[in-house]
PDB file of C-alpha atoms in Angstrom:
ATOM      1  CA  UNK A   1      92.819  53.489  97.027  1.00 34.00           C
ATOM      2  CA  UNK A   2      90.040  52.489  94.676  1.00 39.00           C
ATOM      3  CA  UNK A   3      90.445  53.033  90.935  1.00 46.00           C
ATOM      4  CA  UNK A   4      87.044  54.706  90.746  1.00 47.00           C
ATOM      5  CA  UNK A   5      85.464  57.634  92.517  1.00 59.00           C
ATOM      6  CA  UNK A   6      83.037  60.465  91.818  1.00 57.00           C
ATOM      7  CA  UNK A   7      83.838  63.615  89.878  1.00 61.00           C
ATOM      8  CA  UNK A   8      82.578  67.122  90.689  1.00 59.00           C
ATOM      9  CA  UNK A   9      79.209  66.382  89.058  1.00 58.00           C
ATOM     10  CA  UNK A  10      78.622  63.269  91.109  1.00 57.00           C
ATOM     11  CA  UNK A  11      79.030  60.849  88.171  1.00 71.00           C
ATOM     12  CA  UNK A  12      81.450  57.938  88.368  1.00 86.00           C
ATOM     13  CA  UNK A  13      85.054  58.835  87.637  1.00 91.00           C
ATOM     14  CA  UNK A  14      86.945  56.423  85.386  1.00 95.00           C
ATOM     15  CA  UNK A  15      90.714  56.651  85.518  1.00 97.00           C
ATOM     16  CA  UNK A  16      92.424  57.349  82.211  1.00 96.00           C
ATOM     17  CA  UNK A  17      94.412  54.156  82.467  1.00 95.00           C
ATOM     18  CA  UNK A  18      91.069  52.281  82.452  1.00 96.00           C
ATOM     19  CA  UNK A  19      89.629  54.103  79.432  1.00 96.00           C
ATOM     20  CA  UNK A  20      89.830  52.084  76.179  1.00 96.00           C
ATOM     21  CA  UNK A  21      90.118  55.221  74.031  1.00 96.00           C
ATOM     22  CA  UNK A  22      93.421  55.973  75.767  1.00 97.00           C
ATOM     23  CA  UNK A  23      94.974  52.522  75.344  1.00 96.00           C
ATOM     24  CA  UNK A  24      97.298  53.855  72.632  1.00 96.00           C
ATOM     25  CA  UNK A  25      98.934  56.327  75.033  1.00 96.00           C
ATOM     26  CA  UNK A  26     101.707  55.434  77.453  1.00 96.00           C
ATOM     27  CA  UNK A  27     101.421  57.605  80.574  1.00 96.00           C
ATOM     28  CA  UNK A  28     104.509  59.583  81.567  1.00 96.00           C
ATOM     29  CA  UNK A  29     105.068  59.630  85.343  1.00 91.00           C
ATOM     30  CA  UNK A  30     106.551  62.662  87.038  1.00 86.00           C
ATOM     31  CA  UNK A  31     110.340  62.529  87.172  1.00 83.00           C
ATOM     32  CA  UNK A  32     111.529  63.201  90.704  1.00 77.00           C
ATOM     33  CA  UNK A  33     115.041  61.742  90.450  1.00 75.00           C
ATOM     34  CA  UNK A  34     116.483  58.636  92.096  1.00 77.00           C
ATOM     35  CA  UNK A  35     116.419  60.050  95.638  1.00 78.00           C
ATOM     36  CA  UNK A  36     113.648  62.612  96.024  1.00 73.00           C
ATOM     37  CA  UNK A  37     114.041  64.555  99.262  1.00 78.00           C
ATOM     38  CA  UNK A  38     110.365  65.300  99.818  1.00 77.00           C
ATOM     39  CA  UNK A  39     107.908  63.542  97.523  1.00 75.00           C
ATOM     40  CA  UNK A  40     104.511  65.190  97.259  1.00 77.00           C
ATOM     41  CA  UNK A  41     101.695  62.800  98.120  1.00 78.00           C
ATOM     42  CA  UNK A  42      99.590  63.337  95.004  1.00 85.00           C
ATOM     43  CA  UNK A  43      96.133  61.761  94.994  1.00 91.00           C
ATOM     44  CA  UNK A  44      95.580  58.811  92.656  1.00 93.00           C
ATOM     45  CA  UNK A  45      93.251  60.834  90.391  1.00 95.00           C
ATOM     46  CA  UNK A  46      95.726  63.728  90.194  1.00 95.00           C
ATOM     47  CA  UNK A  47      98.591  61.384  89.354  1.00 95.00           C
ATOM     48  CA  UNK A  48      96.560  59.541  86.723  1.00 96.00           C
ATOM     49  CA  UNK A  49      95.409  62.723  84.970  1.00 97.00           C
ATOM     50  CA  UNK A  50      98.834  64.371  84.924  1.00 97.00           C
ATOM     51  CA  UNK A  51     100.637  61.206  83.808  1.00 97.00           C
ATOM     52  CA  UNK A  52      98.468  61.327  80.690  1.00 98.00           C
ATOM     53  CA  UNK A  53      98.751  65.116  80.437  1.00 97.00           C
ATOM     54  CA  UNK A  54     102.538  64.792  80.284  1.00 97.00           C
ATOM     55  CA  UNK A  55     102.197  62.113  77.598  1.00 97.00           C
ATOM     56  CA  UNK A  56     100.006  64.368  75.467  1.00 97.00           C
ATOM     57  CA  UNK A  57     102.370  67.298  75.923  1.00 97.00           C
ATOM     58  CA  UNK A  58     105.324  65.116  74.989  1.00 96.00           C
ATOM     59  CA  UNK A  59     103.857  64.037  71.651  1.00 96.00           C
ATOM     60  CA  UNK A  60     102.104  67.356  70.958  1.00 97.00           C
ATOM     61  CA  UNK A  61      98.706  65.771  70.396  1.00 97.00           C
ATOM     62  CA  UNK A  62      95.952  68.129  69.252  1.00 98.00           C
ATOM     63  CA  UNK A  63      92.573  66.430  69.557  1.00 97.00           C
ATOM     64  CA  UNK A  64      89.161  66.550  71.181  1.00 97.00           C
ATOM     65  CA  UNK A  65      90.258  64.031  73.786  1.00 98.00           C
ATOM     66  CA  UNK A  66      93.336  66.080  74.608  1.00 98.00           C
ATOM     67  CA  UNK A  67      91.089  69.122  75.089  1.00 98.00           C
ATOM     68  CA  UNK A  68      88.921  67.160  77.550  1.00 97.00           C
ATOM     69  CA  UNK A  69      92.097  66.008  79.309  1.00 98.00           C
ATOM     70  CA  UNK A  70      93.213  69.621  79.833  1.00 98.00           C
ATOM     71  CA  UNK A  71      89.885  70.341  81.490  1.00 97.00           C
ATOM     72  CA  UNK A  72      90.330  67.392  83.861  1.00 97.00           C
ATOM     73  CA  UNK A  73      93.897  68.489  84.589  1.00 98.00           C
ATOM     74  CA  UNK A  74      92.746  72.024  85.353  1.00 98.00           C
ATOM     75  CA  UNK A  75      90.078  70.740  87.716  1.00 96.00           C
ATOM     76  CA  UNK A  76      92.919  69.162  89.662  1.00 96.00           C
ATOM     77  CA  UNK A  77      95.109  72.267  89.500  1.00 96.00           C
ATOM     78  CA  UNK A  78      93.643  75.447  87.951  1.00 97.00           C
ATOM     79  CA  UNK A  79      96.944  77.267  88.495  1.00 96.00           C
ATOM     80  CA  UNK A  80      98.919  75.118  86.038  1.00 97.00           C
ATOM     81  CA  UNK A  81     100.046  77.652  83.439  1.00 97.00           C
ATOM     82  CA  UNK A  82     101.451  75.000  81.072  1.00 97.00           C
ATOM     83  CA  UNK A  83      98.087  73.254  80.796  1.00 98.00           C
ATOM     84  CA  UNK A  84      96.283  76.543  80.112  1.00 98.00           C
ATOM     85  CA  UNK A  85      98.795  77.397  77.398  1.00 98.00           C
ATOM     86  CA  UNK A  86      98.382  73.982  75.805  1.00 98.00           C
ATOM     87  CA  UNK A  87      94.605  74.273  75.996  1.00 98.00           C
ATOM     88  CA  UNK A  88      94.819  77.533  74.001  1.00 98.00           C
ATOM     89  CA  UNK A  89      97.036  75.780  71.478  1.00 98.00           C
ATOM     90  CA  UNK A  90      94.426  73.048  71.027  1.00 98.00           C
ATOM     91  CA  UNK A  91      91.510  75.495  70.846  1.00 98.00           C
ATOM     92  CA  UNK A  92      93.237  77.479  68.123  1.00 98.00           C
ATOM     93  CA  UNK A  93      94.253  74.483  66.022  1.00 98.00           C
ATOM     94  CA  UNK A  94      90.864  72.789  66.276  1.00 98.00           C
ATOM     95  CA  UNK A  95      89.038  76.020  65.479  1.00 97.00           C
ATOM     96  CA  UNK A  96      86.862  75.710  68.563  1.00 97.00           C
ATOM     97  CA  UNK A  97      84.098  78.137  69.531  1.00 97.00           C
ATOM     98  CA  UNK A  98      85.886  80.695  71.680  1.00 98.00           C
ATOM     99  CA  UNK A  99      82.653  82.246  72.952  1.00 97.00           C
ATOM    100  CA  UNK A 100      81.910  78.887  74.577  1.00 97.00           C
ATOM    101  CA  UNK A 101      85.418  78.949  76.014  1.00 98.00           C
ATOM    102  CA  UNK A 102      84.642  82.314  77.613  1.00 97.00           C
ATOM    103  CA  UNK A 103      81.642  80.726  79.310  1.00 97.00           C
ATOM    104  CA  UNK A 104      83.873  77.922  80.549  1.00 98.00           C
ATOM    105  CA  UNK A 105      86.619  80.168  81.880  1.00 98.00           C
ATOM    106  CA  UNK A 106      83.998  82.381  83.480  1.00 98.00           C
ATOM    107  CA  UNK A 107      82.833  79.431  85.559  1.00 97.00           C
ATOM    108  CA  UNK A 108      86.413  78.590  86.488  1.00 98.00           C
ATOM    109  CA  UNK A 109      87.098  82.177  87.549  1.00 98.00           C
ATOM    110  CA  UNK A 110      84.012  82.226  89.754  1.00 97.00           C
ATOM    111  CA  UNK A 111      85.508  79.287  91.661  1.00 97.00           C
ATOM    112  CA  UNK A 112      89.074  80.663  91.557  1.00 97.00           C
ATOM    113  CA  UNK A 113      88.695  84.473  91.527  1.00 97.00           C
ATOM    114  CA  UNK A 114      92.237  85.223  92.694  1.00 95.00           C
ATOM    115  CA  UNK A 115      94.106  82.864  90.430  1.00 97.00           C
ATOM    116  CA  UNK A 116      96.422  84.683  88.019  1.00 96.00           C
ATOM    117  CA  UNK A 117      96.469  81.903  85.409  1.00 97.00           C
ATOM    118  CA  UNK A 118      92.695  81.771  84.933  1.00 98.00           C
ATOM    119  CA  UNK A 119      92.482  85.530  84.396  1.00 98.00           C
ATOM    120  CA  UNK A 120      95.381  85.371  81.949  1.00 98.00           C
ATOM    121  CA  UNK A 121      93.560  82.662  79.982  1.00 98.00           C
ATOM    122  CA  UNK A 122      90.469  84.849  79.811  1.00 98.00           C
ATOM    123  CA  UNK A 123      92.545  87.758  78.549  1.00 98.00           C
ATOM    124  CA  UNK A 124      94.101  85.560  75.878  1.00 98.00           C
ATOM    125  CA  UNK A 125      90.693  84.297  74.692  1.00 98.00           C
ATOM    126  CA  UNK A 126      89.248  87.827  74.546  1.00 98.00           C
ATOM    127  CA  UNK A 127      92.297  88.890  72.557  1.00 98.00           C
ATOM    128  CA  UNK A 128      91.862  85.966  70.148  1.00 98.00           C
ATOM    129  CA  UNK A 129      88.206  86.934  69.667  1.00 97.00           C
ATOM    130  CA  UNK A 130      89.120  90.630  69.413  1.00 98.00           C
ATOM    131  CA  UNK A 131      85.712  91.305  70.926  1.00 97.00           C
ATOM    132  CA  UNK A 132      85.002  92.820  74.335  1.00 97.00           C
ATOM    133  CA  UNK A 133      81.245  92.164  74.309  1.00 96.00           C
ATOM    134  CA  UNK A 134      80.080  91.505  77.847  1.00 96.00           C
ATOM    135  CA  UNK A 135      83.563  91.704  79.294  1.00 98.00           C
ATOM    136  CA  UNK A 136      83.115  94.772  81.484  1.00 98.00           C
ATOM    137  CA  UNK A 137      79.849  93.322  82.768  1.00 97.00           C
ATOM    138  CA  UNK A 138      81.591  90.077  83.728  1.00 98.00           C
ATOM    139  CA  UNK A 139      84.321  91.980  85.571  1.00 98.00           C
ATOM    140  CA  UNK A 140      81.720  94.085  87.368  1.00 98.00           C
ATOM    141  CA  UNK A 141      80.056  90.875  88.503  1.00 97.00           C
ATOM    142  CA  UNK A 142      83.346  89.595  89.923  1.00 98.00           C
ATOM    143  CA  UNK A 143      84.110  92.935  91.590  1.00 97.00           C
ATOM    144  CA  UNK A 144      80.670  92.929  93.189  1.00 96.00           C
ATOM    145  CA  UNK A 145      81.808  89.780  94.997  1.00 96.00           C
ATOM    146  CA  UNK A 146      85.169  91.293  95.933  1.00 95.00           C
ATOM    147  CA  UNK A 147      85.636  94.996  95.085  1.00 94.00           C
ATOM    148  CA  UNK A 148      89.377  94.743  95.763  1.00 93.00           C
ATOM    149  CA  UNK A 149      90.243  91.750  93.578  1.00 97.00           C
ATOM    150  CA  UNK A 150      93.600  92.773  92.077  1.00 96.00           C
ATOM    151  CA  UNK A 151      93.349  90.323  89.142  1.00 98.00           C
ATOM    152  CA  UNK A 152      89.895  91.574  88.166  1.00 98.00           C
ATOM    153  CA  UNK A 153      91.102  95.192  88.226  1.00 98.00           C
ATOM    154  CA  UNK A 154      94.203  94.353  86.208  1.00 98.00           C
ATOM    155  CA  UNK A 155      92.055  92.599  83.602  1.00 98.00           C
ATOM    156  CA  UNK A 156      89.642  95.540  83.541  1.00 98.00           C
ATOM    157  CA  UNK A 157      92.453  97.987  82.842  1.00 98.00           C
ATOM    158  CA  UNK A 158      93.665  95.816  79.988  1.00 98.00           C
ATOM    159  CA  UNK A 159      90.162  95.678  78.473  1.00 98.00           C
ATOM    160  CA  UNK A 160      89.752  99.457  78.771  1.00 98.00           C
ATOM    161  CA  UNK A 161      93.037 100.117  77.000  1.00 98.00           C
ATOM    162  CA  UNK A 162      92.695  97.358  74.390  1.00 98.00           C
ATOM    163  CA  UNK A 163      89.187  98.344  73.286  1.00 98.00           C
ATOM    164  CA  UNK A 164      89.085 102.041  74.261  1.00 97.00           C
ATOM    165  CA  UNK A 165      86.171 101.711  76.672  1.00 97.00           C
ATOM    166  CA  UNK A 166      86.942 104.586  79.055  1.00 97.00           C
ATOM    167  CA  UNK A 167      83.764 106.582  78.432  1.00 96.00           C
ATOM    168  CA  UNK A 168      81.829 105.481  81.526  1.00 96.00           C
ATOM    169  CA  UNK A 169      84.691 104.412  83.760  1.00 98.00           C
ATOM    170  CA  UNK A 170      84.790 107.460  86.024  1.00 97.00           C
ATOM    171  CA  UNK A 171      81.085 107.034  86.700  1.00 97.00           C
ATOM    172  CA  UNK A 172      81.715 103.367  87.533  1.00 97.00           C
ATOM    173  CA  UNK A 173      84.407 104.258  90.061  1.00 98.00           C
ATOM    174  CA  UNK A 174      82.094 106.919  91.487  1.00 98.00           C
ATOM    175  CA  UNK A 175      79.403 104.316  92.094  1.00 97.00           C
ATOM    176  CA  UNK A 176      81.897 102.054  93.828  1.00 97.00           C
ATOM    177  CA  UNK A 177      83.054 104.922  96.026  1.00 97.00           C
ATOM    178  CA  UNK A 178      79.474 105.798  96.844  1.00 96.00           C
ATOM    179  CA  UNK A 179      79.130 102.240  98.129  1.00 95.00           C
ATOM    180  CA  UNK A 180      82.458 102.317  99.978  1.00 96.00           C
ATOM    181  CA  UNK A 181      84.477 105.515 100.078  1.00 96.00           C
ATOM    182  CA  UNK A 182      87.405 103.552 101.527  1.00 96.00           C
ATOM    183  CA  UNK A 183      87.695 101.292  98.477  1.00 97.00           C
ATOM    184  CA  UNK A 184      91.339 101.914  97.673  1.00 97.00           C
ATOM    185  CA  UNK A 185      91.079  99.895  94.448  1.00 97.00           C
ATOM    186  CA  UNK A 186      88.360 102.208  93.126  1.00 98.00           C
ATOM    187  CA  UNK A 187      90.474 105.272  93.984  1.00 98.00           C
ATOM    188  CA  UNK A 188      93.426 103.682  92.210  1.00 98.00           C
ATOM    189  CA  UNK A 189      91.257 102.973  89.162  1.00 98.00           C
ATOM    190  CA  UNK A 190      90.051 106.562  89.107  1.00 98.00           C
ATOM    191  CA  UNK A 191      93.651 107.790  89.113  1.00 98.00           C
ATOM    192  CA  UNK A 192      94.486 105.327  86.327  1.00 98.00           C
ATOM    193  CA  UNK A 193      91.628 106.659  84.189  1.00 97.00           C
ATOM    194  CA  UNK A 194      92.531 110.328  84.755  1.00 97.00           C
ATOM    195  CA  UNK A 195      96.120 109.588  83.834  1.00 96.00           C
ATOM    196  CA  UNK A 196      95.292 107.614  80.683  1.00 95.00           C
ATOM    197  CA  UNK A 197      92.482 109.779  79.356  1.00 94.00           C
ATOM    198  CA  UNK A 198      93.586 113.305  80.224  1.00 94.00           C
ATOM    199  CA  UNK A 199      97.294 113.009  81.054  1.00 91.00           C
ATOM    200  CA  UNK A 200      96.406 115.136  84.098  1.00 94.00           C
ATOM    201  CA  UNK A 201      94.911 118.054  82.205  1.00 94.00           C
ATOM    202  CA  UNK A 202      94.807 121.092  84.527  1.00 94.00           C
ATOM    203  CA  UNK A 203      91.031 121.491  84.397  1.00 95.00           C
ATOM    204  CA  UNK A 204      90.423 117.800  85.078  1.00 96.00           C
ATOM    205  CA  UNK A 205      92.931 117.767  87.925  1.00 97.00           C
ATOM    206  CA  UNK A 206      91.194 120.652  89.681  1.00 97.00           C
ATOM    207  CA  UNK A 207      87.840 118.913  89.271  1.00 97.00           C
ATOM    208  CA  UNK A 208      89.303 115.780  90.823  1.00 98.00           C
ATOM    209  CA  UNK A 209      90.847 117.771  93.684  1.00 98.00           C
ATOM    210  CA  UNK A 210      87.343 119.013  94.444  1.00 98.00           C
ATOM    211  CA  UNK A 211      86.074 115.425  94.248  1.00 98.00           C
ATOM    212  CA  UNK A 212      88.738 114.189  96.680  1.00 98.00           C
ATOM    213  CA  UNK A 213      88.112 117.048  99.112  1.00 98.00           C
ATOM    214  CA  UNK A 214      84.395 116.281  99.188  1.00 98.00           C
ATOM    215  CA  UNK A 215      85.220 112.676 100.044  1.00 98.00           C
ATOM    216  CA  UNK A 216      87.607 113.811 102.781  1.00 98.00           C
ATOM    217  CA  UNK A 217      84.985 116.105 104.264  1.00 97.00           C
ATOM    218  CA  UNK A 218      82.669 113.102 104.499  1.00 96.00           C
ATOM    219  CA  UNK A 219      85.266 110.766 106.065  1.00 97.00           C
ATOM    220  CA  UNK A 220      88.384 112.638 107.122  1.00 97.00           C
ATOM    221  CA  UNK A 221      90.176 109.502 108.337  1.00 96.00           C
ATOM    222  CA  UNK A 222      89.993 107.814 104.938  1.00 96.00           C
ATOM    223  CA  UNK A 223      93.609 107.313 103.880  1.00 97.00           C
ATOM    224  CA  UNK A 224      92.648 106.363 100.310  1.00 97.00           C
ATOM    225  CA  UNK A 225      91.126 109.768  99.549  1.00 98.00           C
ATOM    226  CA  UNK A 226      94.122 111.569 101.067  1.00 98.00           C
ATOM    227  CA  UNK A 227      96.530 109.513  98.951  1.00 98.00           C
ATOM    228  CA  UNK A 228      94.470 110.270  95.848  1.00 98.00           C
ATOM    229  CA  UNK A 229      94.560 113.977  96.699  1.00 98.00           C
ATOM    230  CA  UNK A 230      98.320 113.967  97.172  1.00 98.00           C
ATOM    231  CA  UNK A 231      98.727 112.176  93.847  1.00 98.00           C
ATOM    232  CA  UNK A 232      96.762 114.915  92.114  1.00 98.00           C
ATOM    233  CA  UNK A 233      98.697 117.723  93.776  1.00 98.00           C
ATOM    234  CA  UNK A 234     101.895 116.522  92.114  1.00 96.00           C
ATOM    235  CA  UNK A 235     100.390 117.901  88.909  1.00 97.00           C
ATOM    236  CA  UNK A 236      99.567 121.444  90.069  1.00 96.00           C
ATOM    237  CA  UNK A 237     102.043 124.292  90.379  1.00 95.00           C
ATOM    238  CA  UNK A 238     101.201 125.085  94.004  1.00 95.00           C
ATOM    239  CA  UNK A 239     101.667 121.487  95.128  1.00 96.00           C
ATOM    240  CA  UNK A 240     100.641 120.939  98.746  1.00 97.00           C
ATOM    241  CA  UNK A 241     100.015 124.676  99.032  1.00 97.00           C
ATOM    242  CA  UNK A 242      97.063 124.575  96.615  1.00 97.00           C
ATOM    243  CA  UNK A 243      94.781 127.263  98.147  1.00 97.00           C
ATOM    244  CA  UNK A 244      91.576 125.242  98.006  1.00 97.00           C
ATOM    245  CA  UNK A 245      93.225 122.307  99.768  1.00 98.00           C
ATOM    246  CA  UNK A 246      94.889 124.505 102.368  1.00 97.00           C
ATOM    247  CA  UNK A 247      91.541 126.148 103.113  1.00 97.00           C
ATOM    248  CA  UNK A 248      89.803 122.810 103.697  1.00 98.00           C
ATOM    249  CA  UNK A 249      92.644 121.515 105.871  1.00 98.00           C
ATOM    250  CA  UNK A 250      92.661 124.663 107.997  1.00 97.00           C
ATOM    251  CA  UNK A 251      88.895 124.405 108.361  1.00 97.00           C
ATOM    252  CA  UNK A 252      89.082 120.810 109.556  1.00 98.00           C
ATOM    253  CA  UNK A 253      91.896 121.558 111.976  1.00 97.00           C
ATOM    254  CA  UNK A 254      90.068 124.570 113.392  1.00 97.00           C
ATOM    255  CA  UNK A 255      87.122 122.287 114.113  1.00 97.00           C
ATOM    256  CA  UNK A 256      89.377 120.060 116.227  1.00 96.00           C
ATOM    257  CA  UNK A 257      89.759 117.285 113.649  1.00 97.00           C
ATOM    258  CA  UNK A 258      92.652 114.993 114.616  1.00 95.00           C
ATOM    259  CA  UNK A 259      92.764 112.712 111.569  1.00 97.00           C
ATOM    260  CA  UNK A 260      96.306 111.361 111.225  1.00 96.00           C
ATOM    261  CA  UNK A 261      96.225 112.145 107.522  1.00 97.00           C
ATOM    262  CA  UNK A 262      95.159 115.733 108.135  1.00 98.00           C
ATOM    263  CA  UNK A 263      97.846 116.260 110.754  1.00 98.00           C
ATOM    264  CA  UNK A 264     100.509 114.728 108.500  1.00 97.00           C
ATOM    265  CA  UNK A 265      99.373 116.999 105.664  1.00 98.00           C
ATOM    266  CA  UNK A 266      99.682 120.096 107.859  1.00 97.00           C
ATOM    267  CA  UNK A 267     103.228 119.104 108.767  1.00 97.00           C
ATOM    268  CA  UNK A 268     104.193 118.591 105.121  1.00 96.00           C
ATOM    269  CA  UNK A 269     102.434 121.806 104.164  1.00 96.00           C
ATOM    270  CA  UNK A 270     104.569 123.800 106.617  1.00 93.00           C
ATOM    271  CA  UNK A 271     107.765 122.192 105.314  1.00 92.00           C
ATOM    272  CA  UNK A 272     106.816 122.951 101.711  1.00 93.00           C
ATOM    273  CA  UNK A 273     106.033 126.562 102.562  1.00 91.00           C
ATOM    274  CA  UNK A 274     109.448 126.829 104.182  1.00 87.00           C
ATOM    275  CA  UNK A 275     111.002 125.478 100.995  1.00 85.00           C
ATOM    276  CA  UNK A 276     109.196 128.106  98.924  1.00 86.00           C
ATOM    277  CA  UNK A 277     110.342 130.922 101.217  1.00 80.00           C
ATOM    278  CA  UNK A 278     113.681 129.390 102.046  1.00 74.00           C
ATOM    279  CA  UNK A 279     115.640 132.671 102.211  1.00 67.00           C
ATOM    280  CA  UNK A 280     113.080 134.966 103.803  1.00 76.00           C
ATOM    281  CA  UNK A 281     110.442 132.985 105.736  1.00 78.00           C
ATOM    282  CA  UNK A 282     107.386 135.068 106.504  1.00 87.00           C
ATOM    283  CA  UNK A 283     105.800 135.379 109.909  1.00 89.00           C
ATOM    284  CA  UNK A 284     103.003 133.118 108.654  1.00 89.00           C
ATOM    285  CA  UNK A 285     105.538 130.450 107.712  1.00 88.00           C
ATOM    286  CA  UNK A 286     107.175 130.618 111.123  1.00 88.00           C
ATOM    287  CA  UNK A 287     103.783 130.144 112.750  1.00 92.00           C
ATOM    288  CA  UNK A 288     103.091 127.143 110.507  1.00 92.00           C
ATOM    289  CA  UNK A 289     106.453 125.645 111.466  1.00 93.00           C
ATOM    290  CA  UNK A 290     105.723 126.106 115.161  1.00 94.00           C
ATOM    291  CA  UNK A 291     102.412 124.374 114.654  1.00 96.00           C
ATOM    292  CA  UNK A 292     104.082 121.571 112.681  1.00 96.00           C
ATOM    293  CA  UNK A 293     106.501 120.935 115.559  1.00 96.00           C
ATOM    294  CA  UNK A 294     103.581 120.830 117.981  1.00 96.00           C
ATOM    295  CA  UNK A 295     101.714 118.395 115.727  1.00 97.00           C
ATOM    296  CA  UNK A 296     104.772 116.133 115.447  1.00 97.00           C
ATOM    297  CA  UNK A 297     104.922 115.900 119.235  1.00 97.00           C
ATOM    298  CA  UNK A 298     101.187 115.170 119.428  1.00 97.00           C
ATOM    299  CA  UNK A 299     101.461 112.471 116.793  1.00 97.00           C
ATOM    300  CA  UNK A 300     104.429 110.860 118.559  1.00 97.00           C
ATOM    301  CA  UNK A 301     102.912 110.995 122.024  1.00 96.00           C
ATOM    302  CA  UNK A 302      99.155 110.618 121.435  1.00 96.00           C
ATOM    303  CA  UNK A 303      97.712 110.093 117.972  1.00 95.00           C
ATOM    304  CA  UNK A 304     100.238 107.864 116.214  1.00 96.00           C
ATOM    305  CA  UNK A 305     102.334 106.161 118.860  1.00 96.00           C
ATOM    306  CA  UNK A 306     103.112 103.244 116.577  1.00 96.00           C
ATOM    307  CA  UNK A 307     105.247 105.600 114.468  1.00 96.00           C
ATOM    308  CA  UNK A 308     106.579 107.577 117.408  1.00 97.00           C
ATOM    309  CA  UNK A 309     110.209 107.372 116.286  1.00 97.00           C
ATOM    310  CA  UNK A 310     109.274 108.538 112.791  1.00 97.00           C
ATOM    311  CA  UNK A 311     107.486 111.654 114.030  1.00 97.00           C
ATOM    312  CA  UNK A 312     110.346 112.502 116.395  1.00 97.00           C
ATOM    313  CA  UNK A 313     112.669 112.179 113.418  1.00 96.00           C
ATOM    314  CA  UNK A 314     110.441 114.534 111.382  1.00 95.00           C
ATOM    315  CA  UNK A 315     110.394 116.981 114.298  1.00 95.00           C
ATOM    316  CA  UNK A 316     114.178 116.997 114.490  1.00 94.00           C
ATOM    317  CA  UNK A 317     114.449 117.420 110.706  1.00 92.00           C
ATOM    318  CA  UNK A 318     112.111 120.434 110.793  1.00 91.00           C
ATOM    319  CA  UNK A 319     114.057 122.047 113.633  1.00 88.00           C
ATOM    320  CA  UNK A 320     117.367 121.477 111.854  1.00 86.00           C
ATOM    321  CA  UNK A 321     116.090 122.841 108.533  1.00 78.00           C
ATOM    322  CA  UNK A 322     114.445 125.868 110.178  1.00 70.00           C
ATOM    323  CA  UNK A 323     117.544 126.703 112.219  1.00 68.00           C
ATOM    324  CA  UNK A 324     119.765 126.387 109.140  1.00 57.00           C
ATOM    325  CA  UNK A 325     117.588 128.774 107.127  1.00 52.00           C
ATOM    326  CA  UNK A 326     116.943 131.232 109.941  1.00 48.00           C
TER     327      UNK A 326
END
């Protein structure tokens, strides 16, 4: 293979071993032992860059050339955590402009949006700056490309907590859900915000129950909204028997809605009502249990055949529990 090639910008690449300014450095090859089982076929450029990267790491050099070397190493492998850590070490000790580093890491993230190490580097730089200016806007840009990017959401949550920027976050999640009501990441973020800001204050929880129900009425087969609703109901005294929720579910069922999530809720609702009236089940409860058994059979045989064994198990559990109580 030739000792020269083109870099990403189209200019001629000169190997480090051919650069006069690096003549004072002895490259350190990767140690694979005397009998490597499976040697990785690294490209000549990769090998050259990392041989010099190991040499710099070994002597602890902090210099402009070492900083450039980290950038070349990260072009070859942007997931190398050690190189990112060393780059931060150099930036700090040289007193480099960290705002410029944010621009750099922003470009890297755009090319590697689901790389943990690049997001961690951005977090570290923002923390060193202790300034969140433009950070939420950058994350929004990345989420517009992929609304379910876990690393972007994780970084966003850190920024919100670190700098106390929760004020407009519910509105942001609302806009995302207006665009895609099935965006599970946006529902998760909404739950995160409610938890952190209000610690599930009763008034807020009831407002969010209304919000979730409205979403369910729009798209009843949206599992994300149902999961959000169930998460909220943990924090109300009535639980699954919350009157407003029961009313909406009964309305949907009466209209012939066969959403799996609705049917599963009706089954759980009947079981919870039986738990509440465990010693003296009312006639209404017995009717709900009969309906729950019917729904379990329908789910097993028609609407959710993939989980047939599960629904038959639930049916048997309901029958056993009801017979024991009655």
